[in-house]
Short mmCIF file of C-alpha atoms in Angstrom, two decimals:
data_model
loop_
_atom_site.label_atom_id
_atom_site.label_comp_id
_atom_site.label_asym_id
_atom_site.label_seq_id
_atom_site.Cartn_x
_atom_site.Cartn_y
_atom_site.Cartn_z
CA MET A 1 92.90 83.29 126.92
CA LEU A 2 90.21 85.97 127.36
CA ASP A 3 86.44 84.53 128.39
CA GLY A 4 84.73 87.18 126.25
CA THR A 5 84.04 89.70 129.43
CA SER A 6 83.79 93.03 128.69
CA GLN A 7 86.33 94.62 130.78
CA ILE A 8 90.07 93.45 131.32
CA LYS A 9 92.10 94.79 134.39
CA PRO A 10 94.64 97.11 133.51
CA GLN A 11 97.85 94.92 134.36
CA GLN A 12 96.17 92.51 132.16
CA ARG A 13 95.92 94.64 129.10
CA ARG A 14 99.41 96.30 129.40
CA GLY A 15 100.74 97.02 125.92
CA ARG A 16 97.31 96.10 124.05
CA GLY A 17 95.54 99.05 122.78
CA ALA A 18 91.76 98.09 123.14
CA GLY A 19 90.64 98.69 126.61
CA SER A 20 87.72 95.90 126.56
CA ASN A 21 86.57 92.74 124.67
CA ALA A 22 82.87 93.06 124.88
CA ALA A 23 81.23 90.17 122.51
CA GLY A 24 80.97 90.86 118.78
CA ARG A 25 77.70 92.00 117.58
CA TYR A 26 76.96 88.62 116.15
CA GLU A 27 77.15 86.48 119.71
CA ARG A 28 73.42 85.67 121.27
CA HIS A 29 75.16 86.17 124.77
CA THR A 30 77.45 88.42 126.25
CA ARG A 31 79.46 88.00 129.48
CA GLN A 32 80.06 90.38 132.11
CA GLY A 33 82.38 89.71 135.50
CA LEU A 34 80.22 89.56 138.49
CA ASP A 35 81.98 89.46 142.32
CA ASP A 36 81.16 86.16 143.56
CA GLY A 37 81.97 86.99 147.51
CA TRP A 38 85.12 85.17 147.13
CA GLY A 39 87.17 87.41 145.80
CA SER A 40 87.61 86.36 142.74
CA LEU A 41 87.56 89.69 140.66
CA ASP A 42 90.28 91.03 142.82
CA ALA A 43 92.92 88.50 141.56
CA GLU A 44 95.16 90.18 139.56
CA GLY A 45 95.36 88.09 136.64
CA GLU A 46 97.88 87.31 133.99
CA ALA A 47 98.90 89.47 131.21
CA LEU A 48 97.38 88.75 127.89
CA ARG A 49 99.39 86.35 125.31
CA THR A 50 98.86 86.47 121.78
CA HIS A 51 97.49 83.21 120.36
CA VAL A 52 97.98 81.65 116.84
CA THR A 53 95.80 79.59 114.95
CA VAL A 54 96.39 78.26 111.62
CA ASP A 55 94.10 79.60 109.50
CA ALA A 56 93.18 76.89 106.45
CA ALA A 57 92.01 79.44 103.70
CA ARG A 58 90.93 77.95 100.27
CA ARG A 59 92.09 81.14 98.44
CA VAL A 60 93.91 83.90 99.74
CA ILE A 61 93.38 86.62 96.96
CA THR A 62 90.35 88.87 97.71
CA ARG A 63 88.57 90.81 94.99
CA ASN A 64 87.04 94.36 95.29
CA ASN A 65 84.72 96.53 92.65
CA SER A 66 84.58 99.76 95.28
CA PRO A 67 84.82 102.56 93.77
CA ASP A 68 86.64 104.47 95.75
CA ILE A 69 89.61 101.78 96.17
CA PRO A 70 92.15 102.11 93.75
CA PHE A 71 93.14 98.04 93.70
CA ASP A 72 90.84 95.61 92.76
CA ARG A 73 92.71 92.32 94.51
CA SER A 74 94.39 92.17 97.60
CA VAL A 75 95.80 89.37 100.24
CA ASN A 76 95.98 89.47 103.91
CA PRO A 77 98.28 86.89 105.16
CA TYR A 78 96.73 87.15 108.98
CA ARG A 79 93.60 88.04 110.46
CA GLY A 80 93.60 90.26 113.19
CA CYS A 81 96.82 92.20 114.10
CA GLU A 82 98.79 92.23 117.40
CA HIS A 83 100.18 96.12 116.36
CA GLY A 84 96.84 96.56 118.69
CA CYS A 85 95.67 100.16 117.06
CA VAL A 86 93.17 101.17 118.90
CA TYR A 87 91.28 102.83 115.94
CA CYS A 88 92.08 100.20 113.32
CA PHE A 89 89.11 99.86 111.09
CA ALA A 90 89.37 95.96 110.53
CA ARG A 91 88.72 95.31 114.21
CA PRO A 92 84.62 94.43 113.24
CA SER A 93 86.06 91.99 110.97
CA HIS A 94 86.86 89.62 114.15
CA ALA A 95 82.90 89.54 114.76
CA HIS A 96 82.26 87.21 111.71
CA LEU A 97 84.57 84.86 113.23
CA GLY A 98 82.82 84.78 116.72
CA LEU A 99 85.18 86.96 118.37
CA SER A 100 85.55 90.16 120.04
CA PRO A 101 86.78 93.31 118.07
CA GLY A 102 88.38 94.04 121.03
CA LEU A 103 91.12 92.74 122.71
CA ASP A 104 90.64 89.43 120.93
CA PHE A 105 91.38 91.40 117.60
CA GLU A 106 95.10 91.71 118.73
CA THR A 107 95.42 88.67 120.77
CA ARG A 108 93.81 86.10 118.89
CA LEU A 109 95.17 86.02 115.73
CA PHE A 110 95.09 83.52 112.64
CA ALA A 111 97.81 82.88 110.54
CA LYS A 112 97.26 81.58 106.78
CA ALA A 113 100.55 79.42 106.79
CA ASP A 114 99.95 78.05 103.40
CA ALA A 115 99.22 81.27 101.43
CA ALA A 116 102.12 81.19 99.49
CA ALA A 117 101.02 77.94 98.01
CA ARG A 118 97.58 79.13 97.62
CA LEU A 119 98.69 82.45 95.64
CA ARG A 120 100.98 80.36 93.35
CA ALA A 121 98.33 77.78 92.60
CA GLU A 122 95.89 81.27 91.65
CA LEU A 123 98.12 83.28 89.84
CA ALA A 124 98.88 79.53 87.32
CA ARG A 125 94.75 79.45 86.82
CA PRO A 126 94.03 79.64 83.19
CA GLY A 127 93.11 82.91 82.03
CA TYR A 128 94.39 84.97 85.42
CA VAL A 129 94.56 88.51 84.12
CA CYS A 130 97.88 90.47 86.10
CA ALA A 131 97.18 93.34 87.85
CA PRO A 132 99.02 95.06 91.06
CA ILE A 133 97.87 92.97 94.47
CA ALA A 134 97.67 95.24 97.47
CA PHE A 135 99.10 93.71 101.07
CA GLY A 136 98.49 95.76 104.24
CA THR A 137 94.68 96.58 103.50
CA ASN A 138 92.97 94.74 106.43
CA THR A 139 95.53 93.78 108.82
CA ASP A 140 99.42 94.91 108.86
CA PRO A 141 101.23 91.66 107.02
CA TYR A 142 104.30 92.84 108.51
CA GLN A 143 102.75 92.46 112.29
CA LEU A 144 105.18 90.69 114.99
CA ILE A 145 104.13 87.01 114.37
CA GLU A 146 105.60 87.67 110.69
CA ARG A 147 108.97 86.95 112.61
CA ASP A 148 108.29 83.21 113.00
CA TRP A 149 105.81 82.48 110.42
CA ARG A 150 106.94 84.23 107.36
CA VAL A 151 104.08 83.96 105.34
CA MET A 152 104.27 87.39 103.74
CA ARG A 153 107.86 86.48 102.73
CA GLY A 154 106.46 83.66 100.95
CA CYS A 155 104.01 85.32 99.33
CA LEU A 156 106.64 88.17 97.91
CA GLU A 157 108.92 85.39 96.68
CA VAL A 158 106.04 83.66 94.68
CA LEU A 159 105.32 87.16 93.28
CA ALA A 160 108.95 87.70 92.55
CA GLU A 161 109.38 84.42 91.00
CA ALA A 162 105.99 85.47 88.71
CA ARG A 163 107.16 89.07 88.29
CA HIS A 164 104.05 90.13 89.52
CA PRO A 165 103.32 93.75 91.11
CA VAL A 166 102.75 94.07 94.21
CA THR A 167 101.94 97.42 96.51
CA ILE A 168 102.56 96.84 100.42
CA THR A 169 101.01 99.32 103.37
CA THR A 170 102.85 99.02 106.71
CA LYS A 171 103.66 100.28 110.25
CA SER A 172 106.24 97.98 110.69
CA HIS A 173 110.31 98.15 110.24
CA LEU A 174 110.40 94.79 109.53
CA VAL A 175 109.33 95.25 106.02
CA THR A 176 113.33 96.12 105.62
CA ARG A 177 114.16 92.17 106.17
CA ASP A 178 112.59 91.48 102.56
CA VAL A 179 114.34 94.38 100.93
CA ASP A 180 116.44 91.81 98.64
CA LEU A 181 113.06 90.80 97.21
CA LEU A 182 111.50 94.34 97.27
CA ALA A 183 114.81 95.92 95.22
CA ALA A 184 114.85 93.51 92.84
CA MET A 185 111.05 93.81 92.04
CA ALA A 186 111.34 97.45 92.26
CA ALA A 187 113.80 97.49 89.82
CA ASP A 188 112.06 96.16 87.32
CA GLY A 189 108.77 98.38 88.43
CA LEU A 190 106.64 95.78 90.12
CA ALA A 191 106.94 96.94 93.56
CA LYS A 192 105.66 100.09 95.75
CA VAL A 193 105.68 100.16 99.61
CA ALA A 194 103.99 102.59 101.70
CA ILE A 195 104.76 103.32 105.31
CA SER A 196 101.85 104.64 107.55
CA ILE A 197 102.92 107.22 110.37
CA THR A 198 100.03 108.57 112.63
CA THR A 199 102.09 110.55 115.15
CA LEU A 200 105.79 111.67 115.35
CA ASP A 201 105.12 111.78 119.21
CA HIS A 202 106.76 108.63 120.35
CA ARG A 203 104.15 108.40 123.94
CA LEU A 204 101.03 109.02 121.89
CA ALA A 205 102.16 106.18 119.47
CA ARG A 206 102.77 103.72 122.39
CA ASP A 207 99.37 104.35 123.35
CA LEU A 208 97.44 104.73 120.18
CA GLU A 209 99.48 101.51 118.44
CA PRO A 210 101.17 99.90 121.33
CA ARG A 211 103.08 97.06 119.51
CA ALA A 212 103.66 98.49 116.02
CA SER A 213 106.97 99.92 115.70
CA THR A 214 107.92 103.26 116.81
CA PRO A 215 107.58 106.53 114.47
CA GLY A 216 111.69 106.65 114.65
CA ARG A 217 111.76 103.17 113.15
CA ARG A 218 108.96 103.86 110.26
CA LEU A 219 111.40 106.81 109.24
CA ALA A 220 113.87 104.63 109.06
CA ALA A 221 112.47 101.69 107.68
CA ILE A 222 111.89 104.21 104.68
CA GLU A 223 115.28 105.38 104.70
CA THR A 224 116.22 101.46 103.99
CA LEU A 225 113.68 101.30 101.17
CA ALA A 226 114.55 104.20 99.69
CA ALA A 227 118.30 103.77 99.73
CA ALA A 228 117.73 100.39 98.10
CA GLY A 229 115.75 101.99 95.56
CA VAL A 230 112.24 100.81 96.42
CA PRO A 231 109.59 103.75 95.76
CA VAL A 232 107.95 104.54 99.06
CA GLY A 233 105.92 106.77 100.42
CA VAL A 234 104.41 107.85 103.45
CA MET A 235 100.98 107.89 104.57
CA VAL A 236 99.57 110.05 107.73
CA ALA A 237 97.30 107.93 108.67
CA PRO A 238 95.02 108.38 110.49
CA VAL A 239 94.61 111.78 110.88
CA ILE A 240 92.78 112.16 114.02
CA PRO A 241 91.01 115.71 114.45
CA ALA A 242 92.11 117.21 117.55
CA LEU A 243 94.56 114.55 118.31
CA THR A 244 97.10 114.47 115.48
CA ASP A 245 96.00 116.88 112.62
CA HIS A 246 98.39 119.22 113.73
CA GLU A 247 101.48 117.04 112.86
CA VAL A 248 100.46 116.28 109.23
CA GLU A 249 103.24 118.76 107.75
CA ALA A 250 105.97 117.53 110.35
CA ILE A 251 104.73 114.08 109.16
CA LEU A 252 105.14 114.78 105.12
CA GLU A 253 108.22 116.54 105.76
CA ALA A 254 109.91 113.59 108.09
CA GLY A 255 109.12 111.26 105.32
CA ALA A 256 110.32 113.36 102.47
CA ARG A 257 113.31 114.00 104.26
CA ALA A 258 113.70 110.04 104.76
CA GLY A 259 113.13 109.34 101.15
CA ALA A 260 109.58 108.94 100.15
CA VAL A 261 108.56 110.13 97.07
CA GLU A 262 104.69 109.41 97.45
CA ALA A 263 102.39 110.62 100.22
CA GLY A 264 98.69 110.28 100.82
CA TRP A 265 96.52 110.72 104.13
CA ILE A 266 93.17 109.29 105.34
CA LEU A 267 90.88 110.93 107.97
CA LEU A 268 90.26 108.80 110.95
CA ARG A 269 87.08 105.92 110.28
CA LEU A 270 85.23 104.13 113.15
CA PRO A 271 83.08 101.83 111.41
CA GLY A 272 81.14 99.20 113.80
CA GLU A 273 82.43 98.06 116.98
CA VAL A 274 85.92 100.47 116.71
CA ALA A 275 83.36 103.69 117.38
CA GLY A 276 83.13 102.19 120.95
CA LEU A 277 86.57 101.17 121.53
CA PHE A 278 88.04 104.53 120.63
CA ARG A 279 85.48 106.45 122.68
CA GLU A 280 86.93 104.30 125.87
CA TRP A 281 90.72 104.86 124.76
CA LEU A 282 90.02 108.77 124.72
CA GLU A 283 88.28 108.78 127.94
CA ASP A 284 90.79 106.62 129.10
CA GLN A 285 93.71 108.29 127.77
CA VAL A 286 93.05 111.94 126.79
CA PRO A 287 89.69 112.65 128.80
CA ASP A 288 90.10 116.59 128.73
CA ARG A 289 90.34 116.00 124.76
CA ALA A 290 87.76 113.49 124.43
CA ARG A 291 84.67 115.63 123.37
CA ARG A 292 86.71 117.53 121.36
CA VAL A 293 87.93 115.08 119.36
CA LEU A 294 84.73 113.38 118.64
CA ASN A 295 83.15 116.26 118.21
CA ARG A 296 85.44 117.66 115.35
CA LEU A 297 85.24 114.29 113.74
CA ARG A 298 81.27 113.88 113.66
CA GLU A 299 81.50 117.83 112.31
CA ALA A 300 83.44 115.84 109.03
CA ARG A 301 81.31 113.08 109.40
CA GLY A 302 77.88 114.57 108.64
CA GLY A 303 77.18 114.24 112.56
CA ARG A 304 78.04 110.98 112.84
CA ASP A 305 81.11 108.70 113.88
CA ASN A 306 81.33 107.20 110.98
CA ASP A 307 80.25 107.77 106.93
CA PRO A 308 80.20 104.26 104.97
CA ARG A 309 79.31 105.75 101.89
CA PHE A 310 81.19 105.03 98.74
CA GLY A 311 83.16 108.11 98.05
CA HIS A 312 82.68 109.59 101.28
CA ARG A 313 83.94 106.99 103.71
CA PHE A 314 88.05 108.27 103.02
CA ARG A 315 87.41 111.74 103.12
CA GLY A 316 85.15 114.20 105.07
CA GLU A 317 83.29 117.19 104.67
CA GLY A 318 82.77 120.83 105.77
CA PRO A 319 85.45 124.11 106.61
CA ALA A 320 87.94 122.22 108.80
CA TYR A 321 88.40 119.24 106.45
CA GLU A 322 88.73 121.42 103.92
CA LEU A 323 91.29 123.20 105.60
CA LEU A 324 93.01 120.10 106.32
CA ALA A 325 92.85 119.05 102.77
CA GLN A 326 94.46 122.21 101.86
CA ARG A 327 97.00 122.04 104.22
CA ALA A 328 98.21 118.70 102.97
CA ASP A 329 97.67 119.06 99.27
CA ARG A 330 100.03 122.45 99.76
CA ALA A 331 102.58 120.63 102.16
CA ARG A 332 102.72 117.74 99.37
CA ALA A 333 103.37 119.95 96.96
CA ARG A 334 106.03 121.98 98.56
CA LEU A 335 108.05 118.94 99.36
CA GLY A 336 107.82 117.60 95.74
CA LEU A 337 105.65 114.25 96.82
CA GLN A 338 103.36 112.56 94.43
CA GLY A 339 100.08 111.19 95.26
CA ARG A 340 99.58 107.80 96.18
CA ALA A 341 98.26 106.87 92.58
CA GLY A 342 101.91 107.78 91.38
CA PRO A 343 103.79 106.12 88.51
CA GLY A 344 102.11 102.88 87.71
CA LEU A 345 103.73 99.26 88.29
CA ARG A 346 104.23 97.17 85.23
CA CYS A 347 102.04 94.03 84.57
CA ASP A 348 103.20 93.05 81.29
CA LEU A 349 106.05 91.07 82.78
CA PHE A 350 104.01 88.58 84.54
CA GLN A 351 104.85 84.84 83.75
CA SER A 352 102.58 82.49 85.32
CA PRO A 353 104.17 80.63 88.17
CA ARG A 354 103.30 76.92 86.57
CA ALA A 355 104.58 78.16 83.20
CA ALA A 356 108.10 79.27 84.38
CA SER A 357 108.49 76.15 86.69
CA ASP A 358 107.40 73.93 83.20
CA GLN A 359 110.68 75.92 81.46
CA LEU A 360 112.83 75.32 83.87
CA ASP A 361 112.07 71.64 83.90
CA LEU A 362 112.45 71.64 79.54
CA PHE A 363 116.22 73.24 80.41
CA GLY A 364 117.11 71.11 83.76
#
């Protein structure tokens, strides 16, 4: 397990996204490895392993009233994400746990093992008003540990039973494991899925998103979901200026061929510690383009790495951004892809899980 030092040896972090593990911004102390003269810094060290801790959350539905987010509630089955996407805007949340937004974020994970039971209880509360619940808004619900923990599967089973609408965003082919539930829910207008694709370049994807599904596997997931009747969208996210922005049309075209009916895109965001981690990655992986990528991003963010203002954080400004937006809009229109809003999901079929079980008892 990591000790909080900032720099980790390349052989230890192979297959991970971040290049360091600096202490979170709320910590009083930082650590730095020093040579003690006994050759301790020369030791190779073991490859980083993933550690999962049970997160005993009292509630799992998170509410928001953000004016630029199209949903008011979400569920995140996990904290931290083993996909290791170096640009992930959720990384700073690990600082609230006393951990590093760097390698800790992708190696020290928290699973809400009883999320399905908590979700059931919240949906059964008197006065609960149904509206779509979004999954994948912070960390990926289908990251690798979901294969064993099956927290997302349990939540979907509760939502299917309650006939509750759900939207899912993921970078993982593992979502196809639950096609049985999703297809049945989609047939009643209760489910939509968005597959996020950053690049079609497998080598670049491996470096940016080391443990997420390959671009080809994500396109295959779109095909599987679409064939099962699940409305599926392709998200070009994030768009990285001077690195992946030239692929916007190609990604939308590949998604449409695979069966996507909706599409969206988001410009790269670098909140909090993500800015430093991404700069490290650029200097390590694409040093010849590092300055250009950051300059182009800052041009679209008013001279800053990140613009946190509502109404601005998901967008950009300036001629280069406007051109990018026009390209995406034209490609989407040419391919017949709807915007992410698309057709709404049904909320009128909702049945309280408690009421459903009472009815079964009546006839049982």
